[in-house]
Short mmCIF file of N, CA and C in Angstrom, two decimals:
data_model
loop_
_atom_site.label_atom_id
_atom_site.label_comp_id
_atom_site.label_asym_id
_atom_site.label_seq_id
_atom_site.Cartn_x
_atom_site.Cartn_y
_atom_site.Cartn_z
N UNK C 303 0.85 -1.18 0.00
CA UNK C 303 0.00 0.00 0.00
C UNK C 303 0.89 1.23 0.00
N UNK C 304 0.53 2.12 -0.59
CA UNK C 304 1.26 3.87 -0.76
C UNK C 304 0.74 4.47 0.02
N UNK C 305 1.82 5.56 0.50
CA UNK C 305 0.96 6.32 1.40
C UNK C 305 -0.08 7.25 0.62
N UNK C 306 -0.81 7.47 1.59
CA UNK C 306 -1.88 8.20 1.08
C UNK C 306 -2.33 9.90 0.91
N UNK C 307 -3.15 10.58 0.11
CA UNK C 307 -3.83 11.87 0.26
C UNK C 307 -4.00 11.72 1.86
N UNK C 308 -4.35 13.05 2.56
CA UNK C 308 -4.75 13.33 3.22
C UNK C 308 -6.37 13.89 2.71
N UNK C 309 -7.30 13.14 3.11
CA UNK C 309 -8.53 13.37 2.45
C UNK C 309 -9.17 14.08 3.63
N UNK C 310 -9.18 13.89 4.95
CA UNK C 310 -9.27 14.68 6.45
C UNK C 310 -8.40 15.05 7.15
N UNK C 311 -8.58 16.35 7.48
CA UNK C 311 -7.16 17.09 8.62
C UNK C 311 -7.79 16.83 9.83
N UNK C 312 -6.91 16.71 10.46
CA UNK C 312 -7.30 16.74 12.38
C UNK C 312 -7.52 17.69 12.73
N UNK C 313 -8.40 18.99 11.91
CA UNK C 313 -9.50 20.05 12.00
C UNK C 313 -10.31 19.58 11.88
N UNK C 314 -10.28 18.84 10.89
CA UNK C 314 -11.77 18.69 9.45
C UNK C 314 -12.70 17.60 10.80
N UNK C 315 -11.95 16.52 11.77
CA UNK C 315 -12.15 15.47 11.99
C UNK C 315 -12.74 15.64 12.98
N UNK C 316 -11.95 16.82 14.26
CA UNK C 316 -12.52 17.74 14.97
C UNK C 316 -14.24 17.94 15.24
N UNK C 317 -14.25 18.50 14.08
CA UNK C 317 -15.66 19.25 13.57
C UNK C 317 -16.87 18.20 13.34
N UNK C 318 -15.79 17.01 12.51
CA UNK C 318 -16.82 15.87 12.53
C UNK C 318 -17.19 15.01 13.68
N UNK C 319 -16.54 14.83 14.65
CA UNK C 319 -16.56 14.18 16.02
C UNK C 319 -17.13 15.36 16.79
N UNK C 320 -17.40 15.92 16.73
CA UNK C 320 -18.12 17.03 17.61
C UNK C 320 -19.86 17.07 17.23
N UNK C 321 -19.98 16.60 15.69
CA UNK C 321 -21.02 16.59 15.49
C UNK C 321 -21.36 15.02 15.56
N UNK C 322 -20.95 14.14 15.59
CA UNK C 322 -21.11 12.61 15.79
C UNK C 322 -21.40 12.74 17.50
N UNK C 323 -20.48 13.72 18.39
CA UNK C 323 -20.75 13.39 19.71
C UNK C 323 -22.41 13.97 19.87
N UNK C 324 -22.81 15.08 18.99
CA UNK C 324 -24.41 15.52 19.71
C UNK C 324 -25.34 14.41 18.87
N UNK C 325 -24.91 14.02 17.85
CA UNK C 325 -25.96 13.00 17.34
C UNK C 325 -25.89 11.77 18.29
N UNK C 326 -24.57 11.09 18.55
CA UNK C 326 -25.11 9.98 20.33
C UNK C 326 -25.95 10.79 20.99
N UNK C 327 -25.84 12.06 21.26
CA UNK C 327 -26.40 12.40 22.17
C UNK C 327 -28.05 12.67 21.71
N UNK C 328 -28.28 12.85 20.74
CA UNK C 328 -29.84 12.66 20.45
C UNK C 328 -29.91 10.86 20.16
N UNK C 329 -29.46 10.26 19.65
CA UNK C 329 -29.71 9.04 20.07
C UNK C 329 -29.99 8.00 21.21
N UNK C 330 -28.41 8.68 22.21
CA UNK C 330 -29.27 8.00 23.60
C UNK C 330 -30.37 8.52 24.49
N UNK C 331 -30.95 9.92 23.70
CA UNK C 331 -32.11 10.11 24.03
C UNK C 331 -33.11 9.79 23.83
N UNK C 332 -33.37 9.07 22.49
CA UNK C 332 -34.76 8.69 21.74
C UNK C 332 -34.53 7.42 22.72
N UNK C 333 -33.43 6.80 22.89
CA UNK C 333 -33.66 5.47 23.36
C UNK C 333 -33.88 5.20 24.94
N UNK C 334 -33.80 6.67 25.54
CA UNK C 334 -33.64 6.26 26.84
C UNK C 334 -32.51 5.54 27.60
N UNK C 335 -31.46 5.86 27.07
CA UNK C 335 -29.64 5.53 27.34
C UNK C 335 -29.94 6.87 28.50
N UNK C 336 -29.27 6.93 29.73
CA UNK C 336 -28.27 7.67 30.56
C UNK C 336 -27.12 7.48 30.86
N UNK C 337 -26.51 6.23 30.66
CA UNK C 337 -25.51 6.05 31.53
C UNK C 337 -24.71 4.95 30.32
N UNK C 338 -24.45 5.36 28.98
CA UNK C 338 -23.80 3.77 28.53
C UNK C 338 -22.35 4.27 28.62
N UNK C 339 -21.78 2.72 28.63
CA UNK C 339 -20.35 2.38 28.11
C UNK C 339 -20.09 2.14 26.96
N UNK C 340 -18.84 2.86 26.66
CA UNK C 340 -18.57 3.72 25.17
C UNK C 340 -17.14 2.59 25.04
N UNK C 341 -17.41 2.26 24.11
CA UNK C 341 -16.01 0.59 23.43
C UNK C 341 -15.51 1.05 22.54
N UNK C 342 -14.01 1.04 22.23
CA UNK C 342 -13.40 1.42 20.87
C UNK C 342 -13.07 -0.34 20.57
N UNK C 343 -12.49 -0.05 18.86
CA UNK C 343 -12.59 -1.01 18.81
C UNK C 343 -11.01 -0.62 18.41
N UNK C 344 -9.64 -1.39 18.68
CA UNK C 344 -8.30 -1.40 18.62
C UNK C 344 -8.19 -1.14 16.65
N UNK C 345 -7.47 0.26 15.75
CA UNK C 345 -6.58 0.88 16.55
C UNK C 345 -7.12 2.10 16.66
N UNK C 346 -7.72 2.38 15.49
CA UNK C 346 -8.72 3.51 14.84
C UNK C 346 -9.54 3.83 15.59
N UNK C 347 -10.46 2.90 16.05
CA UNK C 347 -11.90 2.77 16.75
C UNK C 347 -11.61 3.53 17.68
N UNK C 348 -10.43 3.05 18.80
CA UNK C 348 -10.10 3.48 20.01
C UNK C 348 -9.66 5.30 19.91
N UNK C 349 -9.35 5.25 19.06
CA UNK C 349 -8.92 6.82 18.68
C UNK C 349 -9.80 7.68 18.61
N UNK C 350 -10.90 7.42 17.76
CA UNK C 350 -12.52 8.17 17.60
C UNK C 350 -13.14 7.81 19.30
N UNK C 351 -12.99 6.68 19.44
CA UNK C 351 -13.76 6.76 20.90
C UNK C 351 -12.97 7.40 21.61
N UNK C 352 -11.96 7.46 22.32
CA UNK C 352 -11.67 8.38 22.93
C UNK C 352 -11.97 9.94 23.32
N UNK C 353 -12.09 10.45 22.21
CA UNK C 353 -12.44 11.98 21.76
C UNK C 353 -13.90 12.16 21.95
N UNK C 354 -14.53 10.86 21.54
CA UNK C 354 -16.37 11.16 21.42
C UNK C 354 -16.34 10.95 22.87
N UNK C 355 -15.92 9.72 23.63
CA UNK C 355 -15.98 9.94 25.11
C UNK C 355 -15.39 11.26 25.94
N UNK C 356 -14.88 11.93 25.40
CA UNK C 356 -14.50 12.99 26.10
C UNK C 356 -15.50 14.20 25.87
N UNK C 357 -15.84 14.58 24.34
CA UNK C 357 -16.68 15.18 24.51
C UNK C 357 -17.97 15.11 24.62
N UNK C 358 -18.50 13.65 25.26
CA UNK C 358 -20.07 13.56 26.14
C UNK C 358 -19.74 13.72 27.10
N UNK C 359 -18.72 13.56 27.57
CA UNK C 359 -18.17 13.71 29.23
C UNK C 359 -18.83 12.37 30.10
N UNK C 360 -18.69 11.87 29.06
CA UNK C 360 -18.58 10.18 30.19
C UNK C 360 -18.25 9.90 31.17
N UNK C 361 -18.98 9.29 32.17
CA UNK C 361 -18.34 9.13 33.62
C UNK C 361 -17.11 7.23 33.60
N UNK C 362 -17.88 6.78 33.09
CA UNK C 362 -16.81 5.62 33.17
C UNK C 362 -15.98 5.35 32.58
N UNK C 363 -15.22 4.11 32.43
CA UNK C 363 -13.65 4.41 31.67
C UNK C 363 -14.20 4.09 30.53
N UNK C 364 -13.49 4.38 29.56
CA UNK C 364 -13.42 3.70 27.84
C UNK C 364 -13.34 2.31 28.02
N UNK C 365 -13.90 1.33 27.51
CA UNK C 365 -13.63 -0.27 26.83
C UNK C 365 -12.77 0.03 25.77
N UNK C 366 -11.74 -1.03 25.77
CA UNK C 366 -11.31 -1.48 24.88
C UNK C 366 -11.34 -2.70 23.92
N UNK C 367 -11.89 -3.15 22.60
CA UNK C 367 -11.66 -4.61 21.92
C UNK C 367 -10.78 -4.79 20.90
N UNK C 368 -10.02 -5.51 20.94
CA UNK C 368 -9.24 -6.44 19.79
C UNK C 368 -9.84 -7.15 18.89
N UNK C 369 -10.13 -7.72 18.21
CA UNK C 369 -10.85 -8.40 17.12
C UNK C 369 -10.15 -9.46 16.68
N UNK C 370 -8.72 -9.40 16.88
CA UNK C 370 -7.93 -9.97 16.16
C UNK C 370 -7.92 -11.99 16.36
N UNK C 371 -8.55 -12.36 17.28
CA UNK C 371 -8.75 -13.44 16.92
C UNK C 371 -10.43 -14.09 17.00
N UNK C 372 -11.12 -13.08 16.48
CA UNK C 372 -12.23 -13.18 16.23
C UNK C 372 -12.74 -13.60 14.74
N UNK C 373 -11.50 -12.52 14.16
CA UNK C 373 -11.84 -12.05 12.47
C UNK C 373 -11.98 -13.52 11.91
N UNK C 374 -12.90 -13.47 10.81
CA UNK C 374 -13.45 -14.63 10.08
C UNK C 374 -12.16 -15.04 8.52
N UNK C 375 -10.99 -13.97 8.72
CA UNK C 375 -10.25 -14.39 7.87
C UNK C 375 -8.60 -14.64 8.56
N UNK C 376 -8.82 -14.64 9.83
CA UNK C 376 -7.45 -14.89 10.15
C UNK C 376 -6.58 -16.27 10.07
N UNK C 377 -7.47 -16.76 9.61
CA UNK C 377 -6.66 -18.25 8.94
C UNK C 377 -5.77 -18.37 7.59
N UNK C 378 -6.76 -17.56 6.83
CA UNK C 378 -6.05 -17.08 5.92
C UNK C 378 -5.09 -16.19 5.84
N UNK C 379 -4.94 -15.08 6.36
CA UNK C 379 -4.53 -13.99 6.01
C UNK C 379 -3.25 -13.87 7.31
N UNK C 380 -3.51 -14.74 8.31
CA UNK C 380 -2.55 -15.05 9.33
C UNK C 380 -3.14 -13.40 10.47
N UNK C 381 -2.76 -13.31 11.70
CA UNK C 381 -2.86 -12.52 12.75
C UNK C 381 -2.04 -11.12 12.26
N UNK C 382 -2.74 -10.10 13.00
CA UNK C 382 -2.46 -8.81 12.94
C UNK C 382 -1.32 -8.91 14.06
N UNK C 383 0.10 -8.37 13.29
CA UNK C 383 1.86 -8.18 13.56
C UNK C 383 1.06 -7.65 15.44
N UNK C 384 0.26 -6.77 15.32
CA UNK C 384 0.09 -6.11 16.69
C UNK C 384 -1.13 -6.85 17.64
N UNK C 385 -1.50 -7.73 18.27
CA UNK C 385 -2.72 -7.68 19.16
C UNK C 385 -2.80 -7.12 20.00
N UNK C 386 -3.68 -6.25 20.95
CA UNK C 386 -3.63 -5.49 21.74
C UNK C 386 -4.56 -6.57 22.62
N UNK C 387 -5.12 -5.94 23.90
CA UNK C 387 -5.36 -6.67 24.93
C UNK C 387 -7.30 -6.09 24.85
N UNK C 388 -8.40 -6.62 25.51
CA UNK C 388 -9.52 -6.63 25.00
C UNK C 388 -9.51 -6.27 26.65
N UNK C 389 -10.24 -4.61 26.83
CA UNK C 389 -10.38 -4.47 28.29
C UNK C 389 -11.83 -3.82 28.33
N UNK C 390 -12.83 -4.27 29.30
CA UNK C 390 -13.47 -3.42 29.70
C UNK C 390 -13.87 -3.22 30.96
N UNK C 391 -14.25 -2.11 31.28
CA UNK C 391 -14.09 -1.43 33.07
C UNK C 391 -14.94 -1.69 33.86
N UNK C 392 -16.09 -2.38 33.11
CA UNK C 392 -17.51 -2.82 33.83
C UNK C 392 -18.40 -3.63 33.18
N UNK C 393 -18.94 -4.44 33.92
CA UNK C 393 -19.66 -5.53 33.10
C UNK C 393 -20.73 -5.09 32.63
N UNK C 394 -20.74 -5.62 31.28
CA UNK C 394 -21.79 -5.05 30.34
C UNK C 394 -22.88 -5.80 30.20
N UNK C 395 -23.33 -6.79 31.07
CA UNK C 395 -24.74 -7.00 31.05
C UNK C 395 -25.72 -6.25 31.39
N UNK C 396 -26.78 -6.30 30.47
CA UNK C 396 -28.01 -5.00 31.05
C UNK C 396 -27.35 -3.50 30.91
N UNK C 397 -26.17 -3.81 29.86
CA UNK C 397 -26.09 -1.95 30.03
C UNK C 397 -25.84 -1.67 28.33
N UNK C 398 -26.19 -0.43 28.21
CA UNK C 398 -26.22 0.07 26.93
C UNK C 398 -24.83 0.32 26.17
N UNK C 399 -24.32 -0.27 25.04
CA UNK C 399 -23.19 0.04 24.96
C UNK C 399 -23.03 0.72 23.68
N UNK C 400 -22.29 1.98 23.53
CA UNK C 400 -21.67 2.37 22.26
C UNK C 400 -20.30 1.80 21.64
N UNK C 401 -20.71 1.13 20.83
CA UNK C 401 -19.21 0.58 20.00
C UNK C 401 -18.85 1.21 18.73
N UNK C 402 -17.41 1.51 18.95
CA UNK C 402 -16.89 3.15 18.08
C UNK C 402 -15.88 2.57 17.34
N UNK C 403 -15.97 2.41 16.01
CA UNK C 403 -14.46 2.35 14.98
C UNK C 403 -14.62 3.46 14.05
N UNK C 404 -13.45 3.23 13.03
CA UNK C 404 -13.00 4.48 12.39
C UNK C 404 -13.70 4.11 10.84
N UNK C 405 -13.53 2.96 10.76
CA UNK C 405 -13.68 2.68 8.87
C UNK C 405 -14.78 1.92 8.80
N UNK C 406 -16.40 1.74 8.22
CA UNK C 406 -16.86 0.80 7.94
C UNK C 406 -16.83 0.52 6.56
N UNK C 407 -16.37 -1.06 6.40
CA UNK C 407 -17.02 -1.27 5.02
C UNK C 407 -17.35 -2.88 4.74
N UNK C 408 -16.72 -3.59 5.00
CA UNK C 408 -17.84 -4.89 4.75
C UNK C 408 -18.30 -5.31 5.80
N UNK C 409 -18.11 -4.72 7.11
CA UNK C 409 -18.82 -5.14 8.17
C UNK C 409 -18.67 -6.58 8.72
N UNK C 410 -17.07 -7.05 8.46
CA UNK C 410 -16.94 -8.12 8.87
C UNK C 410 -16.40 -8.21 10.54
N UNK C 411 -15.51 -6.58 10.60
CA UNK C 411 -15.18 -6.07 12.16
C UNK C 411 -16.13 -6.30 13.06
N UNK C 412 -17.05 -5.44 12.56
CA UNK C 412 -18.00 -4.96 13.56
C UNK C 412 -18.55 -6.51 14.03
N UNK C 413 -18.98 -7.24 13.14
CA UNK C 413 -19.28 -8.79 13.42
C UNK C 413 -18.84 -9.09 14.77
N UNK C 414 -17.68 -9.53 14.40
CA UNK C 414 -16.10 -9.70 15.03
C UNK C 414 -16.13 -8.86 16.16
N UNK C 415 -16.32 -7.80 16.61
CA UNK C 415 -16.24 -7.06 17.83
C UNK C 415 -17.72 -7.27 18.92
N UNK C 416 -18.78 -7.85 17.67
CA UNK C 416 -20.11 -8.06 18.65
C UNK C 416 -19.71 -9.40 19.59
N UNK C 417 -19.22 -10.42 18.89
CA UNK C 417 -18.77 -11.63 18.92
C UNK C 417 -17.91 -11.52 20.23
N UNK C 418 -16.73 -10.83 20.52
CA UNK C 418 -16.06 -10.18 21.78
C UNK C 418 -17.01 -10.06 22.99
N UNK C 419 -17.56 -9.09 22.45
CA UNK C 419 -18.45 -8.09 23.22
C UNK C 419 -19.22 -8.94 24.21
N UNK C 420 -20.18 -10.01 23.45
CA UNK C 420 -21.04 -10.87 23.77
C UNK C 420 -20.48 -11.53 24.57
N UNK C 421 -19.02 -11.82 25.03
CA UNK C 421 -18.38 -12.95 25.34
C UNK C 421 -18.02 -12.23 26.82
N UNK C 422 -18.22 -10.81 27.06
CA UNK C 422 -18.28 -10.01 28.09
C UNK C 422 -19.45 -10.57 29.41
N UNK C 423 -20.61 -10.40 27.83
CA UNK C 423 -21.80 -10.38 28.75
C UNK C 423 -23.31 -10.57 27.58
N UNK C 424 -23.87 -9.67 28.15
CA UNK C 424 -25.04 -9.78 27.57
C UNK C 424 -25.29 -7.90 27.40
N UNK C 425 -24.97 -7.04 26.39
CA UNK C 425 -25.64 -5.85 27.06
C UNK C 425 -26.99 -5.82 26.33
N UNK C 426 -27.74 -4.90 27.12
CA UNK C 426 -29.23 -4.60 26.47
C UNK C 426 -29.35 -3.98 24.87
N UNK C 427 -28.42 -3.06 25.04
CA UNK C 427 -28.79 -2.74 23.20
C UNK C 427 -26.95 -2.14 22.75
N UNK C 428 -27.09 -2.17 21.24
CA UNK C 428 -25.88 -1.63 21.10
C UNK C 428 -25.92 -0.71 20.03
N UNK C 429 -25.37 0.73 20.50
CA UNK C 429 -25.78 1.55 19.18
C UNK C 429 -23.55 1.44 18.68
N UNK C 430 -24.47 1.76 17.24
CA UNK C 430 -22.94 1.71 16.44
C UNK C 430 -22.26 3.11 16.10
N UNK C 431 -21.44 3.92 16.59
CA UNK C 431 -20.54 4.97 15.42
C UNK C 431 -19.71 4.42 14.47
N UNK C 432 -19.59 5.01 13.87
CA UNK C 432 -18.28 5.20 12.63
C UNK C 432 -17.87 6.40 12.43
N UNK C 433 -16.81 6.68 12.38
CA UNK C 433 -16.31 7.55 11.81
C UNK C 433 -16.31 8.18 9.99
N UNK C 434 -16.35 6.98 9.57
CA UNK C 434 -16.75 6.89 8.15
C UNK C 434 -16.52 5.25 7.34
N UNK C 435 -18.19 5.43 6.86
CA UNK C 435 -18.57 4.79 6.03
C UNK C 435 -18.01 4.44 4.40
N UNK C 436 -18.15 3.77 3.85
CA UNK C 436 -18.01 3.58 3.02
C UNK C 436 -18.65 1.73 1.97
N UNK C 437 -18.45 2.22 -0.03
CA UNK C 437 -19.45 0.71 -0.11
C UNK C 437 -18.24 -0.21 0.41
N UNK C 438 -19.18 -1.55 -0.19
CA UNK C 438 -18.57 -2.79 -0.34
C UNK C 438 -19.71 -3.62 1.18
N UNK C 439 -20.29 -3.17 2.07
CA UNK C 439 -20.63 -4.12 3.06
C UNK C 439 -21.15 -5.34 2.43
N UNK C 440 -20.56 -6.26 3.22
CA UNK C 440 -20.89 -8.05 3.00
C UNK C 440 -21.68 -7.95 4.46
N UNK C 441 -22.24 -8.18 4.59
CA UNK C 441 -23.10 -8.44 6.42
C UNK C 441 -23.95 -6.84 6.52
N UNK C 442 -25.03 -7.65 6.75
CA UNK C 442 -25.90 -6.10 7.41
C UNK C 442 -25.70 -5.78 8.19
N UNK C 443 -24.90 -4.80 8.22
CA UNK C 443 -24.56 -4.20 9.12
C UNK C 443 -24.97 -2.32 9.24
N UNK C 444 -25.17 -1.94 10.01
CA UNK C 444 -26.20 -0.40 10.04
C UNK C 444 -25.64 0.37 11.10
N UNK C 445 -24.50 1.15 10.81
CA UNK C 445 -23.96 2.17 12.27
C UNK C 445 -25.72 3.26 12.47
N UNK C 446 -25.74 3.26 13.77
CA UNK C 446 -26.54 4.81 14.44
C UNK C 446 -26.22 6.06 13.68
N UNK C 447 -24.65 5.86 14.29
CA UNK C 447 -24.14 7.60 14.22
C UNK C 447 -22.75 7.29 13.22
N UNK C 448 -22.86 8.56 12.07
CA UNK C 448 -21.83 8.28 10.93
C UNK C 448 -21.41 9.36 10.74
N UNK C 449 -20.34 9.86 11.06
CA UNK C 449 -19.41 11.31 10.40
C UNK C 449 -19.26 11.61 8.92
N UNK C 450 -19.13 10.60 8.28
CA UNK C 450 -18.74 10.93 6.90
C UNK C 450 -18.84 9.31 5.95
N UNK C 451 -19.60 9.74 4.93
CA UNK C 451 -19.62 8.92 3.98
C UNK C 451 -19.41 9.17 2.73
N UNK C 452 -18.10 7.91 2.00
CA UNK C 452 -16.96 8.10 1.76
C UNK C 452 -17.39 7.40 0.62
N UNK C 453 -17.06 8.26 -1.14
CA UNK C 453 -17.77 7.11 -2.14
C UNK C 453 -16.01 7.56 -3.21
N UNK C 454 -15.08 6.31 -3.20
CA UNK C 454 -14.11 5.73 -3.43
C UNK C 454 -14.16 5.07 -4.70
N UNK C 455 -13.28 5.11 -5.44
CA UNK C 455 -12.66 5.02 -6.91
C UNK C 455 -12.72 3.44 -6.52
N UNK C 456 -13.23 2.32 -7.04
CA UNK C 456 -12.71 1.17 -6.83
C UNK C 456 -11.32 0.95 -6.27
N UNK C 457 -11.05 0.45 -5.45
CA UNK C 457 -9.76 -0.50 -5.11
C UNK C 457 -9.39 0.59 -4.47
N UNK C 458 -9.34 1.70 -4.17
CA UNK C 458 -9.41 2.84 -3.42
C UNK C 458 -9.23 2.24 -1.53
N UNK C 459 -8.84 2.94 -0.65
CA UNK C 459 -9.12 2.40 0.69
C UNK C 459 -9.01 4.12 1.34
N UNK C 460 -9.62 3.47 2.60
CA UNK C 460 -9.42 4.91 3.53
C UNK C 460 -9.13 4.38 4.87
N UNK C 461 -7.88 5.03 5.28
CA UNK C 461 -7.08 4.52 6.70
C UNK C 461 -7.30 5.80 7.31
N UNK C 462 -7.71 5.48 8.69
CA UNK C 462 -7.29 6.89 10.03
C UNK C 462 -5.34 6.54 10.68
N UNK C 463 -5.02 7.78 10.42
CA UNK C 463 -3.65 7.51 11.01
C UNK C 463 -3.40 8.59 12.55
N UNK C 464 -3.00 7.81 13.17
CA UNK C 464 -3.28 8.60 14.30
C UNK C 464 -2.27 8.27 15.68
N UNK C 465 -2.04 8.74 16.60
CA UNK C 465 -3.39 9.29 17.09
C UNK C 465 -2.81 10.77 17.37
N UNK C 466 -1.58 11.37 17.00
CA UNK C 466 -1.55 12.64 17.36
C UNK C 466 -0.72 13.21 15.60
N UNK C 467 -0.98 13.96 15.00
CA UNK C 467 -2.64 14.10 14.59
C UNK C 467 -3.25 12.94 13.77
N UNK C 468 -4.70 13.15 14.39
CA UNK C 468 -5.61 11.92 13.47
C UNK C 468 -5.86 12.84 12.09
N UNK C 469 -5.46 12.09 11.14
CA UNK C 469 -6.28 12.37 9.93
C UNK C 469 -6.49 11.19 9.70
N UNK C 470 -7.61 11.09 8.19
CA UNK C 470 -7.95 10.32 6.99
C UNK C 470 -7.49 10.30 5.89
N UNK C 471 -6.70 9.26 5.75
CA UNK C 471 -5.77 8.85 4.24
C UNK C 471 -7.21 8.38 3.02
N UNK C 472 -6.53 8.85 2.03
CA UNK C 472 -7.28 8.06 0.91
C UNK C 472 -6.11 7.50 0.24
N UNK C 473 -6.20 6.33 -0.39
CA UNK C 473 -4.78 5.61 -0.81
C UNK C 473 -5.70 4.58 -1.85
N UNK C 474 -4.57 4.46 -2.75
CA UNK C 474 -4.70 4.02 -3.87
C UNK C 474 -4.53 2.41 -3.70
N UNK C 475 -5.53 1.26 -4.37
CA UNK C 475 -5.15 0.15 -4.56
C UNK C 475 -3.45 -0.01 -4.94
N UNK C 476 -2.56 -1.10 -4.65
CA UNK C 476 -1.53 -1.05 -5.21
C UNK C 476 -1.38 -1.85 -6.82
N UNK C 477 -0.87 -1.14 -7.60
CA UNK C 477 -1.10 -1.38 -9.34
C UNK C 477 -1.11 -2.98 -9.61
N UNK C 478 -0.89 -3.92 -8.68
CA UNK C 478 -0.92 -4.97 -8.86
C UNK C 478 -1.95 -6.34 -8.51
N UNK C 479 -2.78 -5.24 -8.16
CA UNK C 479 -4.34 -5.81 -7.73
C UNK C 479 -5.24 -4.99 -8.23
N UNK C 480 -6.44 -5.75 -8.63
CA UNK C 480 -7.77 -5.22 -9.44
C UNK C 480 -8.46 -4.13 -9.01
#
């Protein structure tokens, strides 16, 4: 992969996480949420959650999930060089949880992070952010709250690089794939 455009500045991203944090916040209102726990998902995820947990002013800690031996292709494709550790600060049965990544697109993560999640506990409902959307989903999958949706040149990708400053790469397939 090449590095990429900068397609979002850590202004632009700012502005968009500020408006993703009041849309949770009309969301866990329609639903009658006061009190949820906010999950990133390792590396991206955790980066956007962080910031959206800061500006709802969350009282409990951030969750953290790994995915990495969840994913439905790690047989193939072998384990991510990095696993991080899968933490969360309170048990999530019966509680409302927001689960936060950076990129959606075939929705095989998010799978993969419910799959975790579940293995916590049981929570009552789970609303989804993204940071940005984009096509290709394989699995129905439906974020709540979406900052930006992202319509990409085939073979095209979009990475968050982060975490001091976060932007959004747009990067080119490499010339040797379709």
């Amino acid at each position: 992969m090449t590095d990429g455009d900068i397609w979002q500045n850590a202004e632009q991203l700012e502005t968009i996480m500020a408006t993703m944090a009041r849309d949770l916040q009309t969301r866990c209102q329609e639903r009658g949420i006061d009190r949820p726990l906010m999950v990133g998902i390792h590396t991206g995820g955790v980066w956007v959650a962080e910031r959206l947990h800061q500006l709802l002013g969350l009282e409990e800690p951030l969750g953290f999930l790994d995915i990495s031996f969840y994913r439905d292709d790690f047989t193939r494709i072998g384990l991510h060089p990095q696993v991080h550790p899968s933490e969360l600060p309170v048990a999530v049965d019966d509680r409302a949880v927001i689960l936060v990544d950076d990129v959606l697109q075939s929705g095989r993560t998010i799978r993969a992070a419910l799959n975790v999640l579940f293995d916590y506990g049981r929570p009552s409902q789970v609303l989804l952010a993204i940071l940005a959307e984009r096509d290709g989903r394989e699995l129905p999958i439906n974020p709540d709250v979406v900052g930006l949706h992202a319509e990409l040149a085939h073979g095209n990708h979009i990475k968050l690089s982060g975490p001091e400053p976060l932007r959004l790469e747009q990067r080119a397939a490499p010339k040797d794939q379709p």
